mmCIF file of N, CA and C in Angstrom:
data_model
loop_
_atom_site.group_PDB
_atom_site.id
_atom_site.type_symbol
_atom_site.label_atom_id
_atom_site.label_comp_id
_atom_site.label_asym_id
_atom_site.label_seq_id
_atom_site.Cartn_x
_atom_site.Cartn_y
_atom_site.Cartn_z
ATOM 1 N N UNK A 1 18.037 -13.319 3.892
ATOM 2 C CA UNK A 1 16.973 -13.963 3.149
ATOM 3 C C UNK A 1 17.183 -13.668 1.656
ATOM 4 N N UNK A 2 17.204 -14.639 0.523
ATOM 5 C CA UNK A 2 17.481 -14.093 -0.455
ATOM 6 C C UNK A 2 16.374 -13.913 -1.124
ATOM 7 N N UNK A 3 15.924 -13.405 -2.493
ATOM 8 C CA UNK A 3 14.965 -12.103 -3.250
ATOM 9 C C UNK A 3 13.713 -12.885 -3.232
ATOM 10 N N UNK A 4 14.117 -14.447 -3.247
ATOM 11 C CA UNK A 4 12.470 -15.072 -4.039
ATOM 12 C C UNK A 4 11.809 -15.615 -2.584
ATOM 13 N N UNK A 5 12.644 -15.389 -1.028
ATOM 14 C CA UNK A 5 12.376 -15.479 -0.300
ATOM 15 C C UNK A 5 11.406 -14.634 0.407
ATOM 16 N N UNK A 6 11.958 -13.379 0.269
ATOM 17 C CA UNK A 6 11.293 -12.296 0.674
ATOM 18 C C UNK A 6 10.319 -11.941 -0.032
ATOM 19 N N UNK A 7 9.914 -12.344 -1.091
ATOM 20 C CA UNK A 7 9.040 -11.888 -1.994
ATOM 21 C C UNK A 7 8.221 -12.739 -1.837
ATOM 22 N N UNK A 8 8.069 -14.189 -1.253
ATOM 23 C CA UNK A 8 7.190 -14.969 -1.139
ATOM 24 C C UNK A 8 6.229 -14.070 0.539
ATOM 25 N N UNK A 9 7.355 -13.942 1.050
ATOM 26 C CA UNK A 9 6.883 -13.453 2.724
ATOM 27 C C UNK A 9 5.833 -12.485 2.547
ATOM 28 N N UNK A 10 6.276 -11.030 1.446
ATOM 29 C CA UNK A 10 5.799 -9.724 1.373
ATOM 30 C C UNK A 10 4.377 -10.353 0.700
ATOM 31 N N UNK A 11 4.235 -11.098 -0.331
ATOM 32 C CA UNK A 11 3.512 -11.527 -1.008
ATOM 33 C C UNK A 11 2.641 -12.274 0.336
ATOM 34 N N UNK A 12 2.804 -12.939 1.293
ATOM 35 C CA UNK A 12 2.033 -13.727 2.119
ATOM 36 C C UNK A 12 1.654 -12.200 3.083
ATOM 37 N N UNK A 13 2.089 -11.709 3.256
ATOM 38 C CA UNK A 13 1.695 -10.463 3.941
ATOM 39 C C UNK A 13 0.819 -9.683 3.458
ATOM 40 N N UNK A 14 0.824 -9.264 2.423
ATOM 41 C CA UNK A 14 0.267 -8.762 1.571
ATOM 42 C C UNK A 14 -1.256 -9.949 1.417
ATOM 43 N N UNK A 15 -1.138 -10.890 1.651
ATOM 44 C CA UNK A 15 -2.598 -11.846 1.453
ATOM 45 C C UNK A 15 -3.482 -11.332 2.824
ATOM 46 N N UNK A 16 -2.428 -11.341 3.869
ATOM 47 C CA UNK A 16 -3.152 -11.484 4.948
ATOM 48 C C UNK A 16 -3.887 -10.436 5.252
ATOM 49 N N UNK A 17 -3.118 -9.370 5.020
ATOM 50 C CA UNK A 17 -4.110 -7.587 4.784
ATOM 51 C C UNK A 17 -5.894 -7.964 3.876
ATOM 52 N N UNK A 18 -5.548 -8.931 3.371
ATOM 53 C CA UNK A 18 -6.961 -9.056 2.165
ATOM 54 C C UNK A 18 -8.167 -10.091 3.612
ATOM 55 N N UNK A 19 -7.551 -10.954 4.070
ATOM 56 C CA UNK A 19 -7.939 -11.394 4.680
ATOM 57 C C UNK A 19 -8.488 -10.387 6.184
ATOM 58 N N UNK A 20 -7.410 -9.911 6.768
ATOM 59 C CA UNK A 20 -7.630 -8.778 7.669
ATOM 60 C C UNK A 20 -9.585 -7.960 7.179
ATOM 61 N N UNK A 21 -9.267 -7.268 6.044
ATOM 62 C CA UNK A 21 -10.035 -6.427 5.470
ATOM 63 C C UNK A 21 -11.234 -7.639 5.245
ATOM 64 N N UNK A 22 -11.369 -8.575 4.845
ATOM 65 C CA UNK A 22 -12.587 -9.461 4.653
ATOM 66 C C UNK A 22 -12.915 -9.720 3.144
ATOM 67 N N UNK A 23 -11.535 -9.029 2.595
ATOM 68 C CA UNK A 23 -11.703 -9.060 0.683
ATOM 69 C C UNK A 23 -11.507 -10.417 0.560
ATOM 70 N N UNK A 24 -11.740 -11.802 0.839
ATOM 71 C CA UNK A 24 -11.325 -13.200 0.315
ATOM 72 C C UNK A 24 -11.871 -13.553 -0.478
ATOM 73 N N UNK A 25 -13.558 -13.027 -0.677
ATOM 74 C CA UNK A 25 -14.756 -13.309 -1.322
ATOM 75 C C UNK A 25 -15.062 -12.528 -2.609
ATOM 76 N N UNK A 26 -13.948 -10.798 -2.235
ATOM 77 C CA UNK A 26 -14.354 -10.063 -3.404
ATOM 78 C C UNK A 26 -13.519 -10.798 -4.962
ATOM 79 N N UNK A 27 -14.017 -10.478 -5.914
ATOM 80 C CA UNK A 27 -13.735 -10.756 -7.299
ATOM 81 C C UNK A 27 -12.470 -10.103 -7.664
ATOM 82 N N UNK A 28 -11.373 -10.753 -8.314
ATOM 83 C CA UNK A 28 -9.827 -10.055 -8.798
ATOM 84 C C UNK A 28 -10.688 -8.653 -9.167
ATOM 85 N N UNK A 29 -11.139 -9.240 -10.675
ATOM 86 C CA UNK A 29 -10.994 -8.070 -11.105
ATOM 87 C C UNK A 29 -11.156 -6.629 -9.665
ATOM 88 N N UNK A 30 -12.302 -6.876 -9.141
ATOM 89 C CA UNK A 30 -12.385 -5.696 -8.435
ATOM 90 C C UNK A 30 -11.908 -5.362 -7.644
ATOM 91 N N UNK A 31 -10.925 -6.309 -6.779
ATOM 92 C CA UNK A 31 -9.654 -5.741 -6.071
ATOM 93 C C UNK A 31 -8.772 -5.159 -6.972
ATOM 94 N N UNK A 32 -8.259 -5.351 -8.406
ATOM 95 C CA UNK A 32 -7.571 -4.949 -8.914
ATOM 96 C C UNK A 32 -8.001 -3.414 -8.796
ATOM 97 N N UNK A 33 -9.314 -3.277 -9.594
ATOM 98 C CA UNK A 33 -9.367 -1.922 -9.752
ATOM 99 C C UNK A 33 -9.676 -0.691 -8.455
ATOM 100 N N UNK A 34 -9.525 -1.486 -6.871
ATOM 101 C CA UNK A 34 -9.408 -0.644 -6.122
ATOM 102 C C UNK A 34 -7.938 -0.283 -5.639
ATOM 103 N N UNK A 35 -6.992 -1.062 -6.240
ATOM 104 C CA UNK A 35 -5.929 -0.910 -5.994
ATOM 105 C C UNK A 35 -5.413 -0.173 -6.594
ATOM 106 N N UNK A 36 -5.823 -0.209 -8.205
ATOM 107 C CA UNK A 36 -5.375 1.309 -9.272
ATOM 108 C C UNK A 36 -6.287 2.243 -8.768
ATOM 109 N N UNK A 37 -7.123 2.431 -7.875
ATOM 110 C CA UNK A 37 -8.125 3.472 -7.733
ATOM 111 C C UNK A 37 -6.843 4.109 -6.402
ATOM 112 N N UNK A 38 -6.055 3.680 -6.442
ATOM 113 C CA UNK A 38 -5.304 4.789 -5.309
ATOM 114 C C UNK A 38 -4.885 5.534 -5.551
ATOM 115 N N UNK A 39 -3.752 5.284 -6.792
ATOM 116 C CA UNK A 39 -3.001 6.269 -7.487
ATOM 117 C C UNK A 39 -4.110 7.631 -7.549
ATOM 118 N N UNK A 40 -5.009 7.384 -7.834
ATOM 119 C CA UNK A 40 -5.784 8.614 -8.034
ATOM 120 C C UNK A 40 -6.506 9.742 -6.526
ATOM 121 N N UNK A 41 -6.239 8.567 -5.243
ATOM 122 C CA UNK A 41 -6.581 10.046 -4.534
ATOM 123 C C UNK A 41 -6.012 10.846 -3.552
ATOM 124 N N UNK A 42 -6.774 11.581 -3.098
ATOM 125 C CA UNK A 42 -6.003 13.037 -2.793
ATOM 126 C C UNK A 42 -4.711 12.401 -1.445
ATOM 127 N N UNK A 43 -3.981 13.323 -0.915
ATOM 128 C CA UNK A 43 -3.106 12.879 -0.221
ATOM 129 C C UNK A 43 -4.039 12.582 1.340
ATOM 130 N N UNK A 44 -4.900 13.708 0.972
ATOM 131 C CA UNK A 44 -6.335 13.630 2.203
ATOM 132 C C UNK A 44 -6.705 12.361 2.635
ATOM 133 N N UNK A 45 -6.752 11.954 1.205
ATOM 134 C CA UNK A 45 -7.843 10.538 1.220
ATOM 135 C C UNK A 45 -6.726 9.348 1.376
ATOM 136 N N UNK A 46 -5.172 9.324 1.077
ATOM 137 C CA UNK A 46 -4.367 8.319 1.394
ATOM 138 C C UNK A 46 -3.695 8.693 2.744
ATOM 139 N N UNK A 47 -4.068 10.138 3.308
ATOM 140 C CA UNK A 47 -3.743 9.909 5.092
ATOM 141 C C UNK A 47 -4.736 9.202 5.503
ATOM 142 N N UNK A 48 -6.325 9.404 5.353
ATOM 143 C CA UNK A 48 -7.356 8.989 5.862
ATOM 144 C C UNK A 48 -7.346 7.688 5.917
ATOM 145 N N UNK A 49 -7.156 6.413 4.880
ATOM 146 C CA UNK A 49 -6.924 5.098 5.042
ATOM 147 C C UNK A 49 -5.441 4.955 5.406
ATOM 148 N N UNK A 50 -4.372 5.537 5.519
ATOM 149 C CA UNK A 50 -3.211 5.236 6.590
ATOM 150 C C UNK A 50 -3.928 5.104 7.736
ATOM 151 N N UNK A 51 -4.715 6.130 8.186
ATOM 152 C CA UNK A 51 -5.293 6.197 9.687
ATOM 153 C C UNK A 51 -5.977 5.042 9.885
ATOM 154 N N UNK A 52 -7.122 4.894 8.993
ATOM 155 C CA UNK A 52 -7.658 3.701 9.313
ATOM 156 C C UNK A 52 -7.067 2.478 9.472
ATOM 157 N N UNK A 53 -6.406 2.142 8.466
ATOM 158 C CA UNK A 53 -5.242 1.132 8.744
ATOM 159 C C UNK A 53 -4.216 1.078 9.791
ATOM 160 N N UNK A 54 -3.824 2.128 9.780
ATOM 161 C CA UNK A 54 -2.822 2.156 11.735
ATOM 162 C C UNK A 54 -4.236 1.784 12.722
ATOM 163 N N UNK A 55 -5.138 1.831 13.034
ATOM 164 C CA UNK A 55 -5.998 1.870 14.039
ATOM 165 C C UNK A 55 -6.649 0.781 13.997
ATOM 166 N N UNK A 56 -6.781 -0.205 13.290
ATOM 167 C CA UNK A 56 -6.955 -1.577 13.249
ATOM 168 C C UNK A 56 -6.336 -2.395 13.530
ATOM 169 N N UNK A 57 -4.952 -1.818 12.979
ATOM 170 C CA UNK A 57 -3.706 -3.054 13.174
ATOM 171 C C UNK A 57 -3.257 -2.790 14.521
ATOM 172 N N UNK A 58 -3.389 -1.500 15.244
ATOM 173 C CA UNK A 58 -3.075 -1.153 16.787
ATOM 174 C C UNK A 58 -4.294 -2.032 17.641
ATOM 175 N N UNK A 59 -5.810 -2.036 16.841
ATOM 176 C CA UNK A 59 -6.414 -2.848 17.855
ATOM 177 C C UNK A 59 -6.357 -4.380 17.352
ATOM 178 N N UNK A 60 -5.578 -5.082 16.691
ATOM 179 C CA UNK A 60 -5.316 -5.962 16.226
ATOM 180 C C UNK A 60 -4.415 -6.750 17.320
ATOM 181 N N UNK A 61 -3.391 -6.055 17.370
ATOM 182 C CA UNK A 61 -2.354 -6.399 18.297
ATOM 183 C C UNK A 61 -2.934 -6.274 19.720
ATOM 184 N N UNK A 62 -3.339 -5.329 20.443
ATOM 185 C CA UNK A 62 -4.044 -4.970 21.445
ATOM 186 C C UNK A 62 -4.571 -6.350 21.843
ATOM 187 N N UNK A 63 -5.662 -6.719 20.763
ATOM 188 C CA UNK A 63 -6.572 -7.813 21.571
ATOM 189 C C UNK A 63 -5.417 -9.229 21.419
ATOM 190 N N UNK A 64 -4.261 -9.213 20.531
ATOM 191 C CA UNK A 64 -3.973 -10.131 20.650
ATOM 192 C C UNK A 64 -2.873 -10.440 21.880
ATOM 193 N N UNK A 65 -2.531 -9.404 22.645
ATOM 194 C CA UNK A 65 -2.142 -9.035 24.289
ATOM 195 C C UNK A 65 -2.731 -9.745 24.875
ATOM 196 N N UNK A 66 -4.497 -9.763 24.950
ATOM 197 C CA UNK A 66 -4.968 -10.078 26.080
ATOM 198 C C UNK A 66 -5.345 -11.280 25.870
#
C-alpha cells in the first residue's frame, strides 16, 4: 500500500474510534484539547483508558460473533 494510502485508512480508522466513543457531535476544538490533554497523564491514567479501550473493542467484536 503506498504512504497516501495508508494514511487515508489510519485516518478512516482513526474516525471510526470517534464514532465508536459517540464524539460525532462533540466540537473540534474540544476533541482537540482532549487529545493534548493526554500527553499530560499519569501512566496510571493512560493504562486505565488502554483498559477501557481493550474492553469495548473485545465486546465489540464479541457481539459482532453472534
Amino acid at each position: 500500500m503506498d504512504k497516501r494510502k495508508e494514511r487515508a485508512h489510519r485516518l478512516i480508522s482513526l474516525g471510526a474510534l470517534f464514532e465508536i466513543a459517540d464524539l460525532m457531535e462533540v466540537e473540534e476544538a474540544e476533541l482537540l484539547g482532549y487529545l493534548l490533554k493526554h500527553k499530560d497523564l499519569s501512566e496510571n491514567e493512560k493504562k486505565m483508558c488502554h483498559s477501557i479501550g481493550s474492553n469495548e473493542m473485545k465486546k465489540r467484536v464479541e457481539k459482532k460473533k453472534k
